[in-house]
């Protein structure tokens, strides 16, 4: 487990905020008016891993979500109500229901849309990103969005996915059943190599069901 993530889990436990939010969360498509909030979420999530301001400024084009992205791409967000989460800066857009907090986001693309960062005909789709706000990391939302992305991929006939992973998030994807098969240069820093992950959608979903069954038996 990444030490930064482990420290965050420990801090949540100490503060009494380590309970899962997954049961209280819903997943939906974002609105164009929420694009700025999604960009802020992506920057915050990237910054969680200790990258400095200069790095984040350079990476901003890759982290930016535009209003057209929300309608032209398969993007989904995890939303929790303020009554279900501890107090923290909310990532809502102006005019958005202040009871709804966007706590995570993912983007799923067909493989043919991916021209320059590693996907080949081997894959049917690409999980472009999966971001969780730092204040919500370790509370089940990553698993929630991962499962949703897999089921969405299954609905779209995608049997295999490539996962674009930050090095710090590699352990999360490995724990979810993905496998590392290579590396690819960063879109921002060409001398920085990022892990390329692959996942068999059917196998990963079966893994989730097995875990759910084991958890039910344990209860």
mmCIF file of C-alpha atoms in Angstrom:
data_model
loop_
_atom_site.group_PDB
_atom_site.id
_atom_site.type_symbol
_atom_site.label_atom_id
_atom_site.label_comp_id
_atom_site.label_asym_id
_atom_site.label_seq_id
_atom_site.Cartn_x
_atom_site.Cartn_y
_atom_site.Cartn_z
ATOM 1 C CA UNK A 1 0.000 0.000 0.000
ATOM 2 C CA UNK A 2 1.286 3.488 -0.867
ATOM 3 C CA UNK A 3 2.579 5.229 2.282
ATOM 4 C CA UNK A 4 0.687 8.458 1.518
ATOM 5 C CA UNK A 5 -2.554 6.506 1.151
ATOM 6 C CA UNK A 6 -1.797 4.537 4.333
ATOM 7 C CA UNK A 7 -1.220 7.761 6.261
ATOM 8 C CA UNK A 8 -4.514 9.147 4.960
ATOM 9 C CA UNK A 9 -6.365 6.038 6.100
ATOM 10 C CA UNK A 10 -4.782 6.352 9.531
ATOM 11 C CA UNK A 11 -5.746 10.029 9.744
ATOM 12 C CA UNK A 12 -9.341 9.182 8.797
ATOM 13 C CA UNK A 13 -9.454 6.539 11.515
ATOM 14 C CA UNK A 14 -8.068 8.932 14.110
ATOM 15 C CA UNK A 15 -10.612 11.570 13.139
ATOM 16 C CA UNK A 16 -13.469 9.084 13.072
ATOM 17 C CA UNK A 17 -14.083 9.698 9.350
ATOM 18 C CA UNK A 18 -13.034 6.316 7.979
ATOM 19 C CA UNK A 19 -16.559 4.956 7.462
ATOM 20 C CA UNK A 20 -17.527 4.062 3.922
ATOM 21 C CA UNK A 21 -19.464 6.603 1.889
ATOM 22 C CA UNK A 22 -20.243 4.183 -0.930
ATOM 23 C CA UNK A 23 -23.697 3.244 0.345
ATOM 24 C CA UNK A 24 -24.691 6.904 0.607
ATOM 25 C CA UNK A 25 -23.242 7.863 -2.789
ATOM 26 C CA UNK A 26 -24.843 7.896 -6.211
ATOM 27 C CA UNK A 27 -23.213 7.875 -9.633
ATOM 28 C CA UNK A 28 -24.455 10.013 -12.496
ATOM 29 C CA UNK A 29 -23.369 11.905 -15.576
ATOM 30 C CA UNK A 30 -21.913 15.368 -14.863
ATOM 31 C CA UNK A 31 -23.434 18.601 -16.073
ATOM 32 C CA UNK A 32 -21.476 21.005 -18.320
ATOM 33 C CA UNK A 33 -21.701 23.597 -15.532
ATOM 34 C CA UNK A 34 -19.731 21.233 -13.284
ATOM 35 C CA UNK A 35 -16.643 21.111 -15.517
ATOM 36 C CA UNK A 36 -14.665 23.600 -13.421
ATOM 37 C CA UNK A 37 -15.450 21.635 -10.261
ATOM 38 C CA UNK A 38 -14.241 18.434 -11.935
ATOM 39 C CA UNK A 39 -10.998 20.110 -12.967
ATOM 40 C CA UNK A 40 -10.496 21.300 -9.391
ATOM 41 C CA UNK A 41 -11.151 17.767 -8.163
ATOM 42 C CA UNK A 42 -8.592 16.304 -10.599
ATOM 43 C CA UNK A 43 -5.943 18.848 -9.542
ATOM 44 C CA UNK A 44 -6.617 18.182 -5.856
ATOM 45 C CA UNK A 45 -6.467 14.418 -6.382
ATOM 46 C CA UNK A 46 -3.195 14.656 -8.303
ATOM 47 C CA UNK A 47 -1.748 16.971 -5.672
ATOM 48 C CA UNK A 48 -2.594 14.449 -2.965
ATOM 49 C CA UNK A 49 0.411 12.390 -4.097
ATOM 50 C CA UNK A 50 2.862 15.139 -3.191
ATOM 51 C CA UNK A 51 3.434 16.786 -6.560
ATOM 52 C CA UNK A 52 4.515 20.413 -6.272
ATOM 53 C CA UNK A 53 2.772 23.459 -7.734
ATOM 54 C CA UNK A 54 5.063 23.611 -10.762
ATOM 55 C CA UNK A 55 4.264 20.005 -11.631
ATOM 56 C CA UNK A 56 0.525 20.575 -11.252
ATOM 57 C CA UNK A 57 0.650 23.734 -13.375
ATOM 58 C CA UNK A 58 2.428 21.818 -16.137
ATOM 59 C CA UNK A 59 -0.057 18.961 -15.898
ATOM 60 C CA UNK A 60 -3.129 21.221 -15.879
ATOM 61 C CA UNK A 61 -3.970 20.697 -19.576
ATOM 62 C CA UNK A 62 -4.177 16.948 -18.956
ATOM 63 C CA UNK A 63 -6.247 17.456 -15.811
ATOM 64 C CA UNK A 64 -8.717 19.942 -17.280
ATOM 65 C CA UNK A 65 -12.305 18.860 -17.875
ATOM 66 C CA UNK A 66 -14.202 21.125 -20.270
ATOM 67 C CA UNK A 67 -17.966 21.601 -20.523
ATOM 68 C CA UNK A 68 -17.916 19.813 -23.899
ATOM 69 C CA UNK A 69 -16.067 16.872 -22.332
ATOM 70 C CA UNK A 70 -19.032 16.241 -20.046
ATOM 71 C CA UNK A 71 -21.347 15.735 -23.019
ATOM 72 C CA UNK A 72 -18.984 14.249 -25.611
ATOM 73 C CA UNK A 73 -17.237 11.663 -23.427
ATOM 74 C CA UNK A 74 -18.373 8.861 -21.137
ATOM 75 C CA UNK A 75 -17.759 10.619 -17.818
ATOM 76 C CA UNK A 76 -19.476 9.772 -14.545
ATOM 77 C CA UNK A 77 -19.247 11.341 -11.100
ATOM 78 C CA UNK A 78 -19.765 10.040 -7.582
ATOM 79 C CA UNK A 79 -22.009 12.331 -5.570
ATOM 80 C CA UNK A 80 -22.538 12.307 -1.814
ATOM 81 C CA UNK A 81 -24.887 14.429 0.236
ATOM 82 C CA UNK A 82 -23.406 16.854 2.741
ATOM 83 C CA UNK A 83 -25.284 15.060 5.515
ATOM 84 C CA UNK A 84 -23.369 11.873 4.695
ATOM 85 C CA UNK A 85 -19.888 13.412 4.760
ATOM 86 C CA UNK A 86 -17.798 15.327 7.221
ATOM 87 C CA UNK A 87 -17.369 19.059 6.747
ATOM 88 C CA UNK A 88 -14.755 20.038 4.141
ATOM 89 C CA UNK A 89 -14.434 22.397 1.171
ATOM 90 C CA UNK A 90 -17.192 21.415 -1.249
ATOM 91 C CA UNK A 91 -16.450 21.007 -4.930
ATOM 92 C CA UNK A 92 -19.823 22.224 -6.101
ATOM 93 C CA UNK A 93 -20.366 24.522 -9.022
ATOM 94 C CA UNK A 94 -22.227 27.820 -8.595
ATOM 95 C CA UNK A 95 -25.931 27.109 -8.602
ATOM 96 C CA UNK A 96 -25.512 23.394 -7.909
ATOM 97 C CA UNK A 97 -27.523 21.865 -5.096
ATOM 98 C CA UNK A 98 -25.301 22.477 -2.081
ATOM 99 C CA UNK A 99 -26.510 19.215 -0.586
ATOM 100 C CA UNK A 100 -24.664 17.368 -3.363
ATOM 101 C CA UNK A 101 -20.895 17.083 -3.265
ATOM 102 C CA UNK A 102 -18.964 15.725 -6.238
ATOM 103 C CA UNK A 103 -16.416 13.438 -4.600
ATOM 104 C CA UNK A 104 -15.063 11.442 -7.541
ATOM 105 C CA UNK A 105 -15.031 11.149 -11.318
ATOM 106 C CA UNK A 106 -13.989 8.731 -14.037
ATOM 107 C CA UNK A 107 -13.801 8.775 -17.830
ATOM 108 C CA UNK A 108 -14.137 5.745 -20.086
ATOM 109 C CA UNK A 109 -13.128 5.950 -23.762
ATOM 110 C CA UNK A 110 -13.280 3.515 -26.676
ATOM 111 C CA UNK A 111 -9.789 2.316 -27.561
ATOM 112 C CA UNK A 112 -9.977 3.823 -31.033
ATOM 113 C CA UNK A 113 -10.195 7.277 -29.443
ATOM 114 C CA UNK A 114 -6.758 6.757 -27.892
ATOM 115 C CA UNK A 115 -4.119 7.631 -30.478
ATOM 116 C CA UNK A 116 -1.025 8.529 -28.545
ATOM 117 C CA UNK A 117 -0.617 6.911 -25.157
ATOM 118 C CA UNK A 118 -0.291 3.218 -25.544
ATOM 119 C CA UNK A 119 -3.629 1.590 -26.314
ATOM 120 C CA UNK A 120 -3.588 -0.931 -29.149
ATOM 121 C CA UNK A 121 -6.098 -3.178 -30.842
ATOM 122 C CA UNK A 122 -5.597 -5.512 -27.872
ATOM 123 C CA UNK A 123 -7.959 -3.340 -25.833
ATOM 124 C CA UNK A 124 -11.595 -2.427 -26.385
ATOM 125 C CA UNK A 125 -11.520 0.615 -24.120
ATOM 126 C CA UNK A 126 -9.432 2.913 -21.952
ATOM 127 C CA UNK A 127 -10.118 4.062 -18.411
ATOM 128 C CA UNK A 128 -8.681 7.511 -18.951
ATOM 129 C CA UNK A 129 -8.805 8.584 -15.314
ATOM 130 C CA UNK A 130 -10.438 7.879 -11.990
ATOM 131 C CA UNK A 131 -10.072 10.652 -9.427
ATOM 132 C CA UNK A 132 -11.266 10.780 -5.819
ATOM 133 C CA UNK A 133 -11.091 13.995 -3.817
ATOM 134 C CA UNK A 134 -8.367 13.696 -1.122
ATOM 135 C CA UNK A 135 -10.895 14.300 1.662
ATOM 136 C CA UNK A 136 -12.824 11.221 0.477
ATOM 137 C CA UNK A 137 -9.954 8.828 -0.252
ATOM 138 C CA UNK A 138 -10.137 5.555 1.647
ATOM 139 C CA UNK A 139 -13.911 5.650 2.081
ATOM 140 C CA UNK A 140 -15.076 3.268 -0.621
ATOM 141 C CA UNK A 141 -15.681 5.703 -3.456
ATOM 142 C CA UNK A 142 -12.774 4.482 -5.563
ATOM 143 C CA UNK A 143 -14.173 0.960 -5.450
ATOM 144 C CA UNK A 144 -17.641 2.297 -6.218
ATOM 145 C CA UNK A 145 -16.489 4.133 -9.348
ATOM 146 C CA UNK A 146 -14.261 1.247 -10.408
ATOM 147 C CA UNK A 147 -17.200 -1.155 -10.344
ATOM 148 C CA UNK A 148 -19.412 1.363 -12.129
ATOM 149 C CA UNK A 149 -16.783 1.834 -14.843
ATOM 150 C CA UNK A 150 -16.476 -1.924 -15.321
ATOM 151 C CA UNK A 151 -20.241 -2.365 -15.596
ATOM 152 C CA UNK A 152 -20.410 0.559 -17.995
ATOM 153 C CA UNK A 153 -17.642 -1.037 -20.070
ATOM 154 C CA UNK A 154 -19.559 -4.325 -20.073
ATOM 155 C CA UNK A 155 -22.691 -2.533 -21.273
ATOM 156 C CA UNK A 156 -20.687 -1.019 -24.128
ATOM 157 C CA UNK A 157 -19.278 -4.395 -25.157
ATOM 158 C CA UNK A 158 -15.761 -3.703 -23.902
ATOM 159 C CA UNK A 159 -14.095 -6.936 -22.850
ATOM 160 C CA UNK A 160 -10.652 -5.551 -22.010
ATOM 161 C CA UNK A 161 -9.560 -2.151 -20.765
ATOM 162 C CA UNK A 162 -6.296 -0.298 -20.620
ATOM 163 C CA UNK A 163 -5.888 1.815 -17.494
ATOM 164 C CA UNK A 164 -3.917 5.056 -17.483
ATOM 165 C CA UNK A 165 -2.427 5.016 -13.982
ATOM 166 C CA UNK A 166 -0.458 7.438 -11.881
ATOM 167 C CA UNK A 167 2.453 5.521 -10.326
ATOM 168 C CA UNK A 168 1.036 6.187 -6.869
ATOM 169 C CA UNK A 169 -2.325 4.632 -7.850
ATOM 170 C CA UNK A 170 -0.835 1.466 -9.327
ATOM 171 C CA UNK A 171 -1.353 -0.484 -6.083
ATOM 172 C CA UNK A 172 -5.066 0.387 -6.097
ATOM 173 C CA UNK A 173 -5.558 -0.994 -9.602
ATOM 174 C CA UNK A 174 -3.502 -4.103 -8.875
ATOM 175 C CA UNK A 175 -5.716 -4.701 -5.847
ATOM 176 C CA UNK A 176 -8.762 -4.398 -8.096
ATOM 177 C CA UNK A 177 -7.518 -7.094 -10.468
ATOM 178 C CA UNK A 178 -5.645 -5.067 -13.078
ATOM 179 C CA UNK A 179 -2.221 -6.170 -14.263
ATOM 180 C CA UNK A 180 0.783 -4.091 -15.254
ATOM 181 C CA UNK A 181 2.004 -4.893 -18.756
ATOM 182 C CA UNK A 182 4.322 -2.006 -19.638
ATOM 183 C CA UNK A 183 5.064 1.699 -19.372
ATOM 184 C CA UNK A 184 4.331 4.805 -21.419
ATOM 185 C CA UNK A 185 5.807 8.335 -21.380
ATOM 186 C CA UNK A 186 3.820 10.945 -19.498
ATOM 187 C CA UNK A 187 1.842 13.290 -21.693
ATOM 188 C CA UNK A 188 3.366 16.230 -19.825
ATOM 189 C CA UNK A 189 6.893 15.039 -19.002
ATOM 190 C CA UNK A 190 8.183 12.761 -21.750
ATOM 191 C CA UNK A 191 11.077 11.489 -19.632
ATOM 192 C CA UNK A 192 8.656 10.357 -16.907
ATOM 193 C CA UNK A 193 7.373 6.825 -17.412
ATOM 194 C CA UNK A 194 3.910 5.798 -16.238
ATOM 195 C CA UNK A 195 2.605 2.272 -15.653
ATOM 196 C CA UNK A 196 0.280 0.788 -18.247
ATOM 197 C CA UNK A 197 -2.344 -1.474 -16.717
ATOM 198 C CA UNK A 198 -4.736 -3.939 -18.313
ATOM 199 C CA UNK A 199 -7.927 -5.467 -16.978
ATOM 200 C CA UNK A 200 -10.248 -8.188 -18.191
ATOM 201 C CA UNK A 201 -13.706 -6.759 -17.519
ATOM 202 C CA UNK A 202 -15.502 -10.068 -16.940
ATOM 203 C CA UNK A 203 -12.795 -11.369 -14.598
ATOM 204 C CA UNK A 204 -12.668 -8.129 -12.619
ATOM 205 C CA UNK A 205 -16.453 -8.087 -12.171
ATOM 206 C CA UNK A 206 -16.392 -11.698 -10.987
ATOM 207 C CA UNK A 207 -13.730 -10.708 -8.466
ATOM 208 C CA UNK A 208 -16.029 -7.975 -7.144
ATOM 209 C CA UNK A 209 -18.945 -10.398 -6.780
ATOM 210 C CA UNK A 210 -16.748 -12.870 -4.915
ATOM 211 C CA UNK A 211 -15.706 -10.151 -2.479
ATOM 212 C CA UNK A 212 -19.320 -9.108 -1.940
ATOM 213 C CA UNK A 213 -20.341 -12.689 -1.217
ATOM 214 C CA UNK A 214 -17.461 -13.102 1.247
ATOM 215 C CA UNK A 215 -18.412 -9.856 2.975
ATOM 216 C CA UNK A 216 -22.037 -10.965 3.277
ATOM 217 C CA UNK A 217 -20.996 -14.250 4.850
ATOM 218 C CA UNK A 218 -18.733 -12.426 7.293
ATOM 219 C CA UNK A 219 -21.644 -10.284 8.463
#
